[in-house]
mmCIF file of C-alpha atoms in Angstrom:
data_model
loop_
_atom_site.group_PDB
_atom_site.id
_atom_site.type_symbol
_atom_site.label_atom_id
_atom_site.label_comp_id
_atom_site.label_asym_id
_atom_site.label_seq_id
_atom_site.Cartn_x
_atom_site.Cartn_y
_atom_site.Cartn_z
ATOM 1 C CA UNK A 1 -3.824 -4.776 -5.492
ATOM 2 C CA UNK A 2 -5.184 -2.212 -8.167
ATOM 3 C CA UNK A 3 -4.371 -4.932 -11.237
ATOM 4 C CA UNK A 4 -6.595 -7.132 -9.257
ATOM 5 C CA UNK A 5 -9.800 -5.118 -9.005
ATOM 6 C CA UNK A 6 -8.660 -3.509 -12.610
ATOM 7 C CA UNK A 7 -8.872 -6.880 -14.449
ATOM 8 C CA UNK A 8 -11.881 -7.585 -12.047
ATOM 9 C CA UNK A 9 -13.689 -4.709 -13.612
ATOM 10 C CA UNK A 10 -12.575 -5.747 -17.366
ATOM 11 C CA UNK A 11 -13.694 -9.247 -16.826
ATOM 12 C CA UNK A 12 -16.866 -8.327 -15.221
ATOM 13 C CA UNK A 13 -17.373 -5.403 -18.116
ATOM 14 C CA UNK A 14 -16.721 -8.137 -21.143
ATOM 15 C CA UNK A 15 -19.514 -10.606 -19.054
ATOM 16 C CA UNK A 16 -17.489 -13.306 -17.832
ATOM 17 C CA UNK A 17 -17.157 -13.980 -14.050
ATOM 18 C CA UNK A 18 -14.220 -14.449 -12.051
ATOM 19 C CA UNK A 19 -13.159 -15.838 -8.554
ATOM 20 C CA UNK A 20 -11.604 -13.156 -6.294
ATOM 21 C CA UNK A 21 -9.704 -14.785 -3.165
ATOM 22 C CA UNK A 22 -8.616 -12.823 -0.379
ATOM 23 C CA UNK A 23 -6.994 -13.365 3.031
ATOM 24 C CA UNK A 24 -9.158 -12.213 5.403
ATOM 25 C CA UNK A 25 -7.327 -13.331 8.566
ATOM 26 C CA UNK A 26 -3.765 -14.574 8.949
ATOM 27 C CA UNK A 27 -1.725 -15.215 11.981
ATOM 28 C CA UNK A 28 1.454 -16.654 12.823
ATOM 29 C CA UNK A 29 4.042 -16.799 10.033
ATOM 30 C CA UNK A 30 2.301 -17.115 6.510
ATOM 31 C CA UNK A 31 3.121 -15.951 3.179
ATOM 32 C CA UNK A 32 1.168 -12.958 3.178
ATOM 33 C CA UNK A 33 -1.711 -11.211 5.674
ATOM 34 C CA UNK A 34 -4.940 -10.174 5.226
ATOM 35 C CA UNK A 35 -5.680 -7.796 2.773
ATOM 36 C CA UNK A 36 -3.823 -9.714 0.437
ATOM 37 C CA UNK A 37 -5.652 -10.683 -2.971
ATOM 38 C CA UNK A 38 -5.401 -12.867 -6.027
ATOM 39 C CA UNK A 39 -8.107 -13.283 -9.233
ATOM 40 C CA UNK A 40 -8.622 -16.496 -10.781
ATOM 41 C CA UNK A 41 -9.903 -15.984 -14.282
ATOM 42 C CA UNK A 42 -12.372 -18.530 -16.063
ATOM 43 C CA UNK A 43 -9.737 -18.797 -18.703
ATOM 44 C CA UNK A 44 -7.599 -19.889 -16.056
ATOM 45 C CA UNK A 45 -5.133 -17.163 -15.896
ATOM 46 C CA UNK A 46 -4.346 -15.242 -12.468
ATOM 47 C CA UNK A 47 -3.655 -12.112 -11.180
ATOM 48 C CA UNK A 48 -1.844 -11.128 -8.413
ATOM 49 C CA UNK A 49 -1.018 -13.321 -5.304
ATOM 50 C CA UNK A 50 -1.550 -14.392 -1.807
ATOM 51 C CA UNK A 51 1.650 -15.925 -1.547
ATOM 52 C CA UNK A 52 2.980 -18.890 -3.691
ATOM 53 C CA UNK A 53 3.153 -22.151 -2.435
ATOM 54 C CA UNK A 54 0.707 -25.225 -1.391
ATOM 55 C CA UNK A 55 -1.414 -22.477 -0.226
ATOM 56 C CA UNK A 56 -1.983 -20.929 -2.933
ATOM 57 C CA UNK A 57 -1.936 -23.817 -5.403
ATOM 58 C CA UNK A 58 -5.276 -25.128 -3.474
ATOM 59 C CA UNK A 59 -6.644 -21.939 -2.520
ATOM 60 C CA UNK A 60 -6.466 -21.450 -6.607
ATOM 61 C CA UNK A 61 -7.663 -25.232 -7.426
ATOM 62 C CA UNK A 62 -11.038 -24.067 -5.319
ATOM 63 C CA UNK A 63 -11.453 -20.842 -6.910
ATOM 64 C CA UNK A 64 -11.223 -22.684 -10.133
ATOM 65 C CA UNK A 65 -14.321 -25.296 -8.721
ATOM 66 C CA UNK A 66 -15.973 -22.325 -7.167
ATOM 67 C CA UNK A 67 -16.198 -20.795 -11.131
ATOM 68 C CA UNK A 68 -17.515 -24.086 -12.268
ATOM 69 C CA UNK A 69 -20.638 -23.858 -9.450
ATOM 70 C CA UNK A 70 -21.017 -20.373 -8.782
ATOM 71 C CA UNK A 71 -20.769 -20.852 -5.150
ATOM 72 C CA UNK A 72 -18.826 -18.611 -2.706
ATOM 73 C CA UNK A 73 -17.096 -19.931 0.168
ATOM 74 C CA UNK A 74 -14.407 -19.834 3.270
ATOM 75 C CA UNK A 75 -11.125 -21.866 3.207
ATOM 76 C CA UNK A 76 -9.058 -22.613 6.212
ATOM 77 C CA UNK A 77 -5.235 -23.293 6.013
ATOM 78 C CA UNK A 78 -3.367 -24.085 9.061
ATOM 79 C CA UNK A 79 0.466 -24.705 8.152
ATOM 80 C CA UNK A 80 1.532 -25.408 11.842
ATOM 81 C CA UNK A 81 4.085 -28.317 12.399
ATOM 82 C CA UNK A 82 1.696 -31.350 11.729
ATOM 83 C CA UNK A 83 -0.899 -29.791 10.509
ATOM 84 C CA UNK A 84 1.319 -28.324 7.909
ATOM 85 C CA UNK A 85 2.508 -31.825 6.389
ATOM 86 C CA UNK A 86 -0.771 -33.074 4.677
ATOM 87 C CA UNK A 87 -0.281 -29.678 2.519
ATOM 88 C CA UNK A 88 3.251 -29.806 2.098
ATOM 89 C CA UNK A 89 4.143 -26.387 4.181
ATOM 90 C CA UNK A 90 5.651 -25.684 7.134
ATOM 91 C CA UNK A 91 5.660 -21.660 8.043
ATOM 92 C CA UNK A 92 3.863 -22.289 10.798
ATOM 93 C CA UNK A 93 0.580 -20.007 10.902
ATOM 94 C CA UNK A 94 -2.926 -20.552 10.018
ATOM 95 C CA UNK A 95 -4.936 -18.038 7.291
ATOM 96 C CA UNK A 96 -8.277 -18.061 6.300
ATOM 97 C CA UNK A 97 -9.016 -16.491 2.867
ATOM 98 C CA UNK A 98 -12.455 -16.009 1.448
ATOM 99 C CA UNK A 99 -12.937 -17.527 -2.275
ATOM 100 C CA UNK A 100 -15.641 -15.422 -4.106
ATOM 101 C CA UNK A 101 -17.565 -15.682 -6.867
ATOM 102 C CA UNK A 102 -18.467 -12.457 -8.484
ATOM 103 C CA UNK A 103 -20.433 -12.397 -11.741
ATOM 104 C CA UNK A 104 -20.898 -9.382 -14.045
ATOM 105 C CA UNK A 105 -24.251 -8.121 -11.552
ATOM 106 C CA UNK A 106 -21.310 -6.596 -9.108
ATOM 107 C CA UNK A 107 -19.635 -4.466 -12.471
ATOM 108 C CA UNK A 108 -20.701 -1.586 -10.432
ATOM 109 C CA UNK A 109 -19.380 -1.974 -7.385
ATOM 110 C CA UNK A 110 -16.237 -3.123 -8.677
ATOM 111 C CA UNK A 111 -15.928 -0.319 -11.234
ATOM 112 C CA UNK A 112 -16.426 1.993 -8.345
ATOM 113 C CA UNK A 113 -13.369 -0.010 -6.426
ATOM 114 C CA UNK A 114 -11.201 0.865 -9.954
ATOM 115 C CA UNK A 115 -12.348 4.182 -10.184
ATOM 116 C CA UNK A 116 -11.464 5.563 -6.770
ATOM 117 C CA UNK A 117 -8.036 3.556 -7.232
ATOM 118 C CA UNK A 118 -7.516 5.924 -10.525
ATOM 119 C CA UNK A 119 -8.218 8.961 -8.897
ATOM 120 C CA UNK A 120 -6.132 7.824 -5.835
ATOM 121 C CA UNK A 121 -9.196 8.555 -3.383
ATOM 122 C CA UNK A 122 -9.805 6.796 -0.052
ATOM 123 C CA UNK A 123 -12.675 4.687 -0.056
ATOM 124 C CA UNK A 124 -13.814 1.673 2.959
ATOM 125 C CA UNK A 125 -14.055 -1.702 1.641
ATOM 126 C CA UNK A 126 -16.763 -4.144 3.507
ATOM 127 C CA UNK A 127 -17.803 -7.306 3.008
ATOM 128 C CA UNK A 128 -20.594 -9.519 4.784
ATOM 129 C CA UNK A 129 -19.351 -13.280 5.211
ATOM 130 C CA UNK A 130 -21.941 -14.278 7.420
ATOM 131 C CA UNK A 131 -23.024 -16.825 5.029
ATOM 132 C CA UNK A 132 -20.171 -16.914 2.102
ATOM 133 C CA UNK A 133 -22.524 -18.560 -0.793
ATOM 134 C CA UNK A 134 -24.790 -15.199 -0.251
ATOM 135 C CA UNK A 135 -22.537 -12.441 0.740
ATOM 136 C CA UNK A 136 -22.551 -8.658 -0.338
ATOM 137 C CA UNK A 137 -20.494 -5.962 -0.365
ATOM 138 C CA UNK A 138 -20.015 -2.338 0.362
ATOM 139 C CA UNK A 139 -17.838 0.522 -1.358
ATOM 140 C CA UNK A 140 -17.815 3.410 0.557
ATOM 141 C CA UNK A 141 -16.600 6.682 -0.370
ATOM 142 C CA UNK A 142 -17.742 9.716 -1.306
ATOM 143 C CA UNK A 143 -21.247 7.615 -2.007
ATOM 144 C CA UNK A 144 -21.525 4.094 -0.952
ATOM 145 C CA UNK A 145 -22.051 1.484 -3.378
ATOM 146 C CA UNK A 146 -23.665 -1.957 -2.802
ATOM 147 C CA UNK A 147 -23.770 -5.229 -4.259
ATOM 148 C CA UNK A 148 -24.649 -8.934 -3.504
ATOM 149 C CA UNK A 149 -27.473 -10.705 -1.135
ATOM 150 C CA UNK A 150 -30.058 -8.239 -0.268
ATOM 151 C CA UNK A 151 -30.687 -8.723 3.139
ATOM 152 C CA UNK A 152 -27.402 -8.215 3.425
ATOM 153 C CA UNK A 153 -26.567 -5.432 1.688
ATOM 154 C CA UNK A 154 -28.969 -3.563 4.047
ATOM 155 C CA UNK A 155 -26.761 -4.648 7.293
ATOM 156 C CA UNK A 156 -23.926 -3.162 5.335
ATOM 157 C CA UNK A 157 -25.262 -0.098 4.998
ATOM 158 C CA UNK A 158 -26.860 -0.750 8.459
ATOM 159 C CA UNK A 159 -23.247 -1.353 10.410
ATOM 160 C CA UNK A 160 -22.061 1.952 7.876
ATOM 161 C CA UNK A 161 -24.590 4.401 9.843
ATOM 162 C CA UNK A 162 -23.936 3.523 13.097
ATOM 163 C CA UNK A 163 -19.946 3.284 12.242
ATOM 164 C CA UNK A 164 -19.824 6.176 9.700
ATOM 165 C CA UNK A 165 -17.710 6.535 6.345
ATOM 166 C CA UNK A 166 -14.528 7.541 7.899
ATOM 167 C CA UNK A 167 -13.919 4.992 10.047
ATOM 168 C CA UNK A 168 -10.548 3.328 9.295
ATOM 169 C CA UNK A 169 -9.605 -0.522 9.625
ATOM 170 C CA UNK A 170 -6.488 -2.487 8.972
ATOM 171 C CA UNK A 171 -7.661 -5.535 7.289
ATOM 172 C CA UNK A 172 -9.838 -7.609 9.265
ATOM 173 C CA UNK A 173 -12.364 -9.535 10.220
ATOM 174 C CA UNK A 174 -15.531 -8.487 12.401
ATOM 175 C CA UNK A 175 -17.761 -9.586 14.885
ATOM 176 C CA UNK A 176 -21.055 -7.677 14.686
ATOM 177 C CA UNK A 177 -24.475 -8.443 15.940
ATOM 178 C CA UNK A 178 -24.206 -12.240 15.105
ATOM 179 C CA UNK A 179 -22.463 -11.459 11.997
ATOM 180 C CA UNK A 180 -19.185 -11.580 10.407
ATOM 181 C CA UNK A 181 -18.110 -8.979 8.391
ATOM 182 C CA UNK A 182 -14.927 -8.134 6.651
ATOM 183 C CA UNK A 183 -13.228 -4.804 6.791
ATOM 184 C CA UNK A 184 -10.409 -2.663 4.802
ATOM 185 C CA UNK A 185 -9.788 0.929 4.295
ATOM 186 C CA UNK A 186 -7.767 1.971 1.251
ATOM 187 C CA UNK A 187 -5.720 5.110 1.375
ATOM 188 C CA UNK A 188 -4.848 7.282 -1.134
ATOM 189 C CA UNK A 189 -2.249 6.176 -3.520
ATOM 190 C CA UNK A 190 1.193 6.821 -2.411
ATOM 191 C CA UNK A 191 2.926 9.447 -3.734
ATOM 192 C CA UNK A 192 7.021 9.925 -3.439
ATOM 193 C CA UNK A 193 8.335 13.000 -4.217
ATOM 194 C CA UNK A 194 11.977 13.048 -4.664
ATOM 195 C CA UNK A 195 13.576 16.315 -5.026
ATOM 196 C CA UNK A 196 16.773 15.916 -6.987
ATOM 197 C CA UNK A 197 17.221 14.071 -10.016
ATOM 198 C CA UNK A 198 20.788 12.459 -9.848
ATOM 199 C CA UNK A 199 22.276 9.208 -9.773
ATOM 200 C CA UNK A 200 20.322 7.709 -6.651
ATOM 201 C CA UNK A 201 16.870 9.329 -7.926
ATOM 202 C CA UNK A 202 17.698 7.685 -11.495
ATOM 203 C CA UNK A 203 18.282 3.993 -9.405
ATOM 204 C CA UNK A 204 15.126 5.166 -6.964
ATOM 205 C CA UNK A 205 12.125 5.866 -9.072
ATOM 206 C CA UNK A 206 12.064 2.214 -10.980
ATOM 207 C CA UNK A 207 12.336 0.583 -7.499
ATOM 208 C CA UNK A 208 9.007 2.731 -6.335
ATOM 209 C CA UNK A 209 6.748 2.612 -9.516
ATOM 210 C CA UNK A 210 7.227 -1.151 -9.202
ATOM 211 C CA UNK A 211 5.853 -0.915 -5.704
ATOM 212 C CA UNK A 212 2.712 1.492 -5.951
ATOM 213 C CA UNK A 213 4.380 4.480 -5.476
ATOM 214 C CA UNK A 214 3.506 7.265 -7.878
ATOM 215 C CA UNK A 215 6.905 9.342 -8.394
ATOM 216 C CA UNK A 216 7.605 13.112 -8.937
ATOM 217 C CA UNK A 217 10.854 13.800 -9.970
ATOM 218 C CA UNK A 218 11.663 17.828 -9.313
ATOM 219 C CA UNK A 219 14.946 19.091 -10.158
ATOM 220 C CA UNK A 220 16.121 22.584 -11.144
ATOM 221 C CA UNK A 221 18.281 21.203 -13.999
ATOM 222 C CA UNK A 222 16.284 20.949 -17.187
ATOM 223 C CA UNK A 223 19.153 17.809 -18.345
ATOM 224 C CA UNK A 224 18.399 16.333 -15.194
ATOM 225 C CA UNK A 225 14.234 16.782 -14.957
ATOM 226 C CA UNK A 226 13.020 14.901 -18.169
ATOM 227 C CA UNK A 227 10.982 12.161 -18.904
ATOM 228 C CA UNK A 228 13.656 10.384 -21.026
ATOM 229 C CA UNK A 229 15.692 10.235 -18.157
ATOM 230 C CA UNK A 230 13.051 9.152 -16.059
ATOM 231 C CA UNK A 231 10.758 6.990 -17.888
ATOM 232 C CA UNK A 232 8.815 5.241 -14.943
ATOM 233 C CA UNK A 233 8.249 8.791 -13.006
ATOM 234 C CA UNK A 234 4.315 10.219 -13.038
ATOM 235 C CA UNK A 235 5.736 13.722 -13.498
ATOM 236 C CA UNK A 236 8.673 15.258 -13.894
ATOM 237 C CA UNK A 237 8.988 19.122 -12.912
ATOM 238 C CA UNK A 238 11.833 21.870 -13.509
ATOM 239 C CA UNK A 239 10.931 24.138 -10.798
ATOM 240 C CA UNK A 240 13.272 26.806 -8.486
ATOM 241 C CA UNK A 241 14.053 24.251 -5.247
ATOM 242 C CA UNK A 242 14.363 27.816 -3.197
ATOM 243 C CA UNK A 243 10.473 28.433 -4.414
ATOM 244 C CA UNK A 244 8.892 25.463 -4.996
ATOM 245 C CA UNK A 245 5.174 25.102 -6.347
ATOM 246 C CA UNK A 246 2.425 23.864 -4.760
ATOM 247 C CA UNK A 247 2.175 20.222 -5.109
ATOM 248 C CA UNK A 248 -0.403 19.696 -2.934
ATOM 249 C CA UNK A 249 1.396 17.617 -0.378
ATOM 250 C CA UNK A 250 -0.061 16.044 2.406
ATOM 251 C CA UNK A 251 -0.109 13.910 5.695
ATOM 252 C CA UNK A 252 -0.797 10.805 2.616
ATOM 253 C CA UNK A 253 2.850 12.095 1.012
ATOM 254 C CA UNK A 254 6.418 10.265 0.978
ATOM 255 C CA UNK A 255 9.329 12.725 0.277
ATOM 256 C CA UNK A 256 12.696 11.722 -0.499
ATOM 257 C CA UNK A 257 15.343 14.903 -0.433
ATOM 258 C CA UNK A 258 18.430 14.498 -2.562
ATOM 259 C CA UNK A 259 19.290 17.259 -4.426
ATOM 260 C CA UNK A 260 23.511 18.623 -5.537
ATOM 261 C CA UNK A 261 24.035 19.872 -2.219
ATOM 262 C CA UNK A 262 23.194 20.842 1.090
ATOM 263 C CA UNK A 263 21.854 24.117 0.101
ATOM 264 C CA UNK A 264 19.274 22.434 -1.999
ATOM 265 C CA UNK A 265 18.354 20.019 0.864
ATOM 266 C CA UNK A 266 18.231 22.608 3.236
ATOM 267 C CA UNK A 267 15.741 25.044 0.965
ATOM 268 C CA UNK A 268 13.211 22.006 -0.013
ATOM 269 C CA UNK A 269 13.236 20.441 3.731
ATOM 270 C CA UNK A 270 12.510 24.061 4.896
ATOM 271 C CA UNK A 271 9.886 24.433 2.974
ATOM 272 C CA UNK A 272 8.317 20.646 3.005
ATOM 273 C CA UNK A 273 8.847 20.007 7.391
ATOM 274 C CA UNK A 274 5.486 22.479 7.513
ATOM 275 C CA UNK A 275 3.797 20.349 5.013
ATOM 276 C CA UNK A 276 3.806 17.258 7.433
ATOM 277 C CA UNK A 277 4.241 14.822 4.463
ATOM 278 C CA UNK A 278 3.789 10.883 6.386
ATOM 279 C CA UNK A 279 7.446 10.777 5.858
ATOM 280 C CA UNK A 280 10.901 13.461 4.898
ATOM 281 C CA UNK A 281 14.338 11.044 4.109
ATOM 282 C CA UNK A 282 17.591 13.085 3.943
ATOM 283 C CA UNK A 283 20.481 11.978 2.155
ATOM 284 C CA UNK A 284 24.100 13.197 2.981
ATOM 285 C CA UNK A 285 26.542 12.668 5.489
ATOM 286 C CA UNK A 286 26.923 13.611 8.963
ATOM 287 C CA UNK A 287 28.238 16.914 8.500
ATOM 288 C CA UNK A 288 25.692 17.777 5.364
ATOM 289 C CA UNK A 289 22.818 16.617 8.216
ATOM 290 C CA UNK A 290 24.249 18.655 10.896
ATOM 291 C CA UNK A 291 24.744 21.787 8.334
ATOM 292 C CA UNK A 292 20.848 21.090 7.366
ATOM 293 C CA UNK A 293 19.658 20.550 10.918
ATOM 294 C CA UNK A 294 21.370 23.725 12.518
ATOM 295 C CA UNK A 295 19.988 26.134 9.455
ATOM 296 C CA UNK A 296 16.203 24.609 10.348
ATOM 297 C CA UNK A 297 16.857 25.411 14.208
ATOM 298 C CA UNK A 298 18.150 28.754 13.543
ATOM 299 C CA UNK A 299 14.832 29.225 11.014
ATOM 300 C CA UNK A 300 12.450 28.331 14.266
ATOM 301 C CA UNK A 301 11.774 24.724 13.383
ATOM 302 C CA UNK A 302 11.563 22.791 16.319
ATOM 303 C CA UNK A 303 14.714 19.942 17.238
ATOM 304 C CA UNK A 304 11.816 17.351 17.650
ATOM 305 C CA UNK A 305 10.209 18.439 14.433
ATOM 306 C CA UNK A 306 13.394 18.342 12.396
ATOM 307 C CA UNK A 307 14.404 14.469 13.705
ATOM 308 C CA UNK A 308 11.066 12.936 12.882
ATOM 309 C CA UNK A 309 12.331 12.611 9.605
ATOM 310 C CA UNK A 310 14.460 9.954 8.482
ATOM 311 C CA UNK A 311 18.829 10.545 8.104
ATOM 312 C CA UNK A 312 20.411 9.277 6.370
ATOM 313 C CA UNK A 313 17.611 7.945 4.238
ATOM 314 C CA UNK A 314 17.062 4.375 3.618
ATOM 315 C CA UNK A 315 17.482 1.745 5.611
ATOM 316 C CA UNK A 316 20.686 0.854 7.511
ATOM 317 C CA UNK A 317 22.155 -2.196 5.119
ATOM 318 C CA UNK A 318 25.891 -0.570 4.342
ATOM 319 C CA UNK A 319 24.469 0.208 0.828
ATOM 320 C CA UNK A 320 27.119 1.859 -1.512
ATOM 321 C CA UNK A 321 26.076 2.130 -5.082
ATOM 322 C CA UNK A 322 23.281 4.138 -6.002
ATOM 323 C CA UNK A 323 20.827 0.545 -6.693
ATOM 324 C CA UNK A 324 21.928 -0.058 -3.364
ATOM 325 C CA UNK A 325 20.834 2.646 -1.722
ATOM 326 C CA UNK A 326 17.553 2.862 -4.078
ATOM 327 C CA UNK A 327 16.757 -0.605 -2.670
ATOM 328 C CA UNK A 328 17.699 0.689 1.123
ATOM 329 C CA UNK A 329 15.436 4.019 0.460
ATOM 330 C CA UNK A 330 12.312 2.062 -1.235
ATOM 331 C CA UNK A 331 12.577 -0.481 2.070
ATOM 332 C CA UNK A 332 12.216 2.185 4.051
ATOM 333 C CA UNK A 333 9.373 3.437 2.585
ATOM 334 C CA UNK A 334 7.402 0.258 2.325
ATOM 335 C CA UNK A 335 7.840 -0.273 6.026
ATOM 336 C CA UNK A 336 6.504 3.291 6.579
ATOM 337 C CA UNK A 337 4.002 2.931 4.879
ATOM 338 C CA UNK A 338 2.730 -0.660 6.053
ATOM 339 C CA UNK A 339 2.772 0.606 8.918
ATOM 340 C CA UNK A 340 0.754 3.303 8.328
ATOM 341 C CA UNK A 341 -2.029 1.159 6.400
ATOM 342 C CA UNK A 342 -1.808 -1.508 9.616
ATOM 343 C CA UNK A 343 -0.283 -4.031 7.125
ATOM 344 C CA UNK A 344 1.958 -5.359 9.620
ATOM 345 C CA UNK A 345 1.450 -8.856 10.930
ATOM 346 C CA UNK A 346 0.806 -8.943 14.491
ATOM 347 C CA UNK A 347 4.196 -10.864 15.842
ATOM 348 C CA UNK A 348 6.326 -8.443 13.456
ATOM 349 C CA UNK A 349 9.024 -6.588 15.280
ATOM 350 C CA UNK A 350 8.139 -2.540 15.763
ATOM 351 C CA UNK A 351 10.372 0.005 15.030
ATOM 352 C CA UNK A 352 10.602 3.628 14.948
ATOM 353 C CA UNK A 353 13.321 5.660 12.900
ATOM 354 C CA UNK A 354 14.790 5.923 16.222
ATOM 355 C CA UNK A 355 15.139 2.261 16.582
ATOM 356 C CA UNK A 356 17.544 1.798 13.586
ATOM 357 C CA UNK A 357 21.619 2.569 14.387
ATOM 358 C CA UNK A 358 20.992 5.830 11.618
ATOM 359 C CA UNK A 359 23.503 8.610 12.497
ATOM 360 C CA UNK A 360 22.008 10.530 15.552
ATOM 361 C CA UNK A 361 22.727 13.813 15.424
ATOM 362 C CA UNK A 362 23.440 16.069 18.744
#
């Protein structure tokens, strides 16, 4: 998502337009939901994706015609059994995705989009689709930030008083006095701390920087806390686990504890549970949980504080190695957070860390 609106904002800088499509609705079984987004380049080049396929391969053929005449517009795919066959798919839903043309007038309003993804901030995304060939745009955050059809531009802002700022939507589309708007809030950029910096951290932080998740690696082991050893991390900190430093984390935070023993797991998880991080994964065995858990309770933590977080970390696929488990921990914490940002589809199964046959501890 952020190399989308980061070669938007080069493209737009160097004065050469581009064609950003984005699903704006999806339902049923499709390649990918809304919020999804893919850049179509007038050198023909793409970035990102919206899903592969048929889908894609047309949604990108009318970008490409949308570059040539400068027009904006809404295309509707319906890959339903029938409907499917005169594009060549069969998943089965139906996703509308709106192909936009954005010249280098928007620069602002997409280097504000760049920006707040570079300084991780929050910031509301709207867009006005009433009539696609004229539509405009909102960024708001801290200030709000407009671009597009005038008369539009001043409903934005219009539908942003009477909403506020802070309001929060999963992506989606909106009904509002006669007009249809699209809507998406953008967190903060995920960060994943992982205390410990062994084997399983080594296999972990690759797997996360690949999927947006900005890694700190602390350890209290100068050979194991270095950027040589882990190249793809954000930081890397030698600090005391028993008195850690103030890393500023918060309900927007993913920690994964996995330090030598279950001493070290037990100091960091007492000292991160009253931090209320979004989510706290454990590794060990039953007995290193139980050992953990019993130490919190006998500190004052609450039981149902202690088993909101995840143990054993990752999700429950009988992974062995430590790429296994990597791959087991970073599922886990893309279904966490999806969930969080309402990126689940609507007919996805729910589940809770409850849910999942983890170890339960008494």
């Amino acid at each position: 998502m952020d190399d989308v609106f980061l070669r938007l904002e080069e493209e737009l800088r160097a004065g050469r337009p581009a064609a950003l499509l984005t699903v704006v609705e999806s339902h049923g079984a499709t390649p990918r939901g809304a919020g999804s987004r893919q850049l179509v380049l007038t050198s023909g080049d793409t970035v990102g994706t919206i899903g592969g396929g048929i889908g894609e391969y047309k949604a990108c053929e009318a970008a490409r015609r949308v570059l040539q005449d400068g027009v904006s517009t809404l295309l509707a795919y319906d890959l339903s059994p029938g409907a499917a066959a005169d594009i060549g798919a069969v998943c089965g839903g139906t996703f509308t995705v709106f192909c936009q043309y954005i010249g280098p007038e928007a620069a602002a309003c997409i280097s504000a989009i760049a920006e707040y993804g570079r300084n991780r901030r929050p910031y509301l995304l709207l867009c006005d689709m009433t009539e696609p060939a004229q539509w405009a745009m909102a960024v708001a955050g801290p200030e709000t930030i407009c671009c597009g059809d005038e008369q539009h531009m001043a409903d934005l802002q219009l539908f942003l008083q009477k909403s506020g700022n802070a309001s929060t939507y999963k992506p989606q589309l909106i009904s509002y006095g006669g007009k249809l708007l699209y809507a998406e809030s953008f967190f903060s950029a995920s960060r994943a701390f992982i205390f410990g910096g062994g084997h399983v951290a080594c296999a972990l932080v690759p797997v996360l920087a690949r999927v947006g998740f900005s890694c700190v690696v602390v350890d209290d082991r100068e050979d194991f806390a270095n950027a040589e050893r882990f190249p793809d991390a954000e930081s890397v900190v030698v600090a005391d686990l028993e008195h850690l430093p103030d890393f500023h984390i918060g309900e927007d935070d993913y920690v994964c504890i996995m330090t030598r023993g279950h001493v070290g797991d037990y100091v960091v998880e007492r000292q991160i549970l009253p931090l209320r991080p979004q989510y706290i994964g454990v590794i060990g065995s039953r007995n290193k949980l139980y050992f953990v858990r019993e130490k919190l309770l006998a500190d004052g933590f609450a039981a149902e504080e202690i088993d909101n977080t995840y143990g054993p970390i990752g999700l429950p696929i009988s992974a062995a190695t430590p790429e296994e488990i990597a791959v087991s921990i970073a599922a886990e914490l893309i279904a966490v957070r999806a969930r969080r940002e309402g990126r689940e589809k609507a007919d996805a199964k729910k589940w809770r860390a409850a849910d999942v046959p983890h170890i339960r501890l008494p």
